[in-house]
Coordinates of C-alpha atoms in Angstrom, one line a residue:
S4 CA 24.7 6.6 3.9
I5 CA 22.7 9.9 2.3
I6 CA 24.9 12.2 5.5
R7 CA 28.1 10.8 4.5
E8 CA 27.6 11.7 0.7
I9 CA 26.3 15.5 1.5
L10 CA 29.2 15.8 3.9
K11 CA 31.8 15.6 0.8
Y12 CA 31.0 18.5 0.0
P13 CA 32.1 21.6 2.0
Q14 CA 29.4 23.8 1.3
A15 CA 27.0 22.0 2.2
G16 CA 25.6 22.1 5.8
L17 CA 23.4 19.7 7.8
L18 CA 21.5 19.4 10.4
V19 CA 19.5 16.5 11.2
K20 CA 16.4 16.1 12.9
L21 CA 16.2 13.1 15.4
F22 CA 12.5 11.8 16.5
P23 CA 11.7 14.0 19.7
N24 CA 10.0 11.6 21.3
L25 CA 11.9 10.7 24.6
L26 CA 11.9 7.3 23.4
Y27 CA 13.4 7.0 20.7
R28 CA 16.1 5.1 21.6
R29 CA 19.6 7.7 20.0
P30 CA 21.0 6.6 16.6
P31 CA 24.9 5.2 17.4
W32 CA 26.2 7.4 14.5
V33 CA 25.1 10.7 15.8
D34 CA 27.8 11.1 18.6
Y35 CA 30.2 10.9 15.2
Y36 CA 28.3 13.5 12.9
R37 CA 28.1 16.0 15.9
S38 CA 32.1 16.3 16.0
Q39 CA 31.9 16.8 12.7
K40 CA 32.0 21.2 12.0
S41 CA 28.8 21.3 9.3
T42 CA 26.7 19.2 10.9
L43 CA 24.2 19.9 13.7
I44 CA 22.2 17.3 15.4
I45 CA 19.0 18.3 17.0
W46 CA 16.7 16.2 18.8
N47 CA 13.9 17.7 21.1
Q48 CA 15.3 21.6 21.4
C49 CA 13.0 22.7 18.7
T50 CA 10.4 22.3 16.9
F51 CA 11.1 21.0 12.4
T52 CA 8.9 23.4 11.6
D53 CA 11.6 25.9 13.5
L54 CA 13.9 24.1 11.5
L55 CA 12.5 24.5 7.7
E56 CA 13.6 28.2 8.0
Y57 CA 16.8 28.0 8.0
S58 CA 16.8 25.0 5.3
D59 CA 17.1 25.6 1.9
S60 CA 15.9 21.8 1.5
V61 CA 14.5 18.6 3.2
I62 CA 15.3 14.8 3.5
L63 CA 13.1 12.8 5.2
D64 CA 13.8 8.7 5.0
W65 CA 10.3 8.8 7.3
P66 CA 7.8 10.0 5.6
S67 CA 4.7 11.8 7.9
T68 CA 3.3 14.8 9.4
A69 CA 7.0 16.6 7.9
L70 CA 6.2 15.7 5.3
L71 CA 3.1 17.9 4.8
Q72 CA 5.1 20.3 6.3
A73 CA 8.4 20.8 4.2
L74 CA 5.8 20.6 1.4
A75 CA 3.7 22.9 2.3
A76 CA 7.6 25.2 3.0
G77 CA 8.2 25.3 -0.5
K78 CA 11.7 23.4 -0.1
P79 CA 13.3 20.9 -2.4
L80 CA 11.8 17.4 -0.9
F81 CA 13.6 14.7 -0.8
V82 CA 12.5 11.3 0.6
V83 CA 12.9 8.0 1.6
T84 CA 9.5 5.8 0.6
K85 CA 10.2 2.3 1.8
H86 CA 8.8 2.4 5.6
L87 CA 5.7 3.7 4.6
K88 CA 3.1 2.3 2.6
I89 CA 2.3 4.9 0.4
F90 CA -1.2 4.2 -2.3
P91 CA 0.0 4.4 -5.9
Q92 CA -1.6 7.9 -6.8
A93 CA -0.5 8.8 -4.0
L94 CA 2.9 8.2 -4.8
E95 CA 2.5 9.3 -7.9
M96 CA 1.0 13.4 -6.6
L97 CA 3.8 13.3 -4.9
K98 CA 6.7 12.5 -7.7
R99 CA 5.5 14.5 -9.8
R100 CA 6.7 17.8 -6.5
A101 CA 9.4 15.4 -4.3
V102 CA 11.7 12.8 -5.5
C103 CA 10.9 9.5 -3.6
T104 CA 12.8 6.9 -3.4
D105 CA 13.1 3.8 -1.9
E106 CA 16.5 3.5 -2.1
T107 CA 19.0 5.7 0.1
Q108 CA 21.6 4.8 -2.4
E109 CA 19.1 6.3 -5.2
L110 CA 18.4 9.2 -3.2
S111 CA 22.4 9.3 -2.2
E112 CA 23.1 10.1 -7.0
T113 CA 20.1 12.4 -6.6
L114 CA 21.3 14.3 -3.8
K115 CA 25.0 14.6 -5.3
A116 CA 23.7 15.6 -9.3
Y117 CA 21.5 18.3 -7.0
L118 CA 24.4 19.8 -4.1
V119 CA 26.5 19.9 -8.4
T120 CA 24.5 21.4 -10.4
G121 CA 21.4 23.5 -8.4
Q122 CA 19.2 21.6 -10.4
Y123 CA 16.1 20.5 -8.7
P124 CA 15.0 17.1 -10.4
A125 CA 11.3 17.3 -9.1
D126 CA 8.6 20.4 -9.7
L127 CA 8.6 22.7 -7.0
D128 CA 4.7 24.8 -7.8
D129 CA 3.4 21.0 -7.7
T130 CA 0.6 21.1 -4.7
S131 CA -1.4 18.1 -5.4
F132 CA 0.2 16.3 -3.2
L133 CA -0.8 18.7 -0.3
K134 CA -3.7 19.8 -1.7
T135 CA -5.8 16.3 -1.7
Y136 CA -3.8 15.0 1.7
G137 CA -2.8 18.5 3.4
N138 CA -4.4 21.1 3.1
H139 CA -6.9 19.9 2.3
L140 CA -9.4 23.3 0.6
D141 CA -5.8 25.2 -0.4
D142 CA -7.7 29.1 0.8
G143 CA -5.0 29.6 4.1
K144 CA -8.5 28.5 6.5
S145 CA -6.6 25.2 7.5
L146 CA -6.3 26.1 11.0
E147 CA -9.0 28.6 11.8
R148 CA -11.7 25.8 10.9
A149 CA -9.8 22.8 13.0
F150 CA -10.1 25.4 15.9
Q151 CA -14.5 26.0 15.0
L152 CA -14.4 22.3 15.7
V153 CA -12.6 21.8 18.1
M154 CA -14.3 24.1 20.3
K155 CA -17.2 22.3 19.4
N156 CA -16.4 19.6 19.2
L157 CA -15.4 20.3 23.5
K158 CA -17.9 22.3 23.9
D159 CA -20.3 19.2 22.2
E160 CA -19.1 17.2 25.2
K161 CA -18.5 19.3 27.9
L162 CA -22.7 19.2 27.5
R163 CA -23.2 15.3 27.1
A164 CA -20.9 15.4 30.1
L165 CA -22.6 17.8 32.4
P166 CA -25.9 15.3 34.3
S167 CA -29.3 16.5 34.6
Q168 CA -30.3 18.8 37.9
Q169 CA -31.5 15.2 39.2
Q170 CA -28.5 13.7 39.2
M171 CA -27.0 16.0 41.2
P172 CA -27.1 15.1 45.3
C173 CA -28.0 19.1 45.4
H174 CA -30.5 18.4 42.6
N175 CA -32.6 22.3 44.0
I176 CA -29.6 24.5 43.1
D177 CA -31.3 26.9 40.8
N178 CA -29.8 28.3 38.1
F179 CA -27.7 25.4 38.1
T180 CA -25.3 25.8 34.7

């Protein structure tokens, strides 16, 4: 397993973030690896983005939102891609920025080389995947635009949901808002 390979290197600490859903079944290997002194296993005690601050690199076995978060953080990124269909053009962009493979054994070999040499085989500065699938305009204002859109939709929904004065049981009330 990838975890076993990493733990062969005493200089490497391992922080494992499990899927945070409370309905997620805890993997059977958790107790064993939790007993290893260089391993910390997190379930829902904190978010993935909180943990990025303490990580030198990221390994994902299920590329999801965490993929975009890790790319945005600028960390070396190793991704097992076999669990998700990624279109060829998207995968080509992602492979420029992250080490991607369908096979965990191949990923383990690449990780070994990275741990020994410190050389990351992808381009940390390539932002094509993140710009295309994550940041849209890449201007640092995505959160602001998202907030404005949510607020507009809430306002529009609230206006649509308001009954007319004639529909109200007490329709003669003045200044209904």
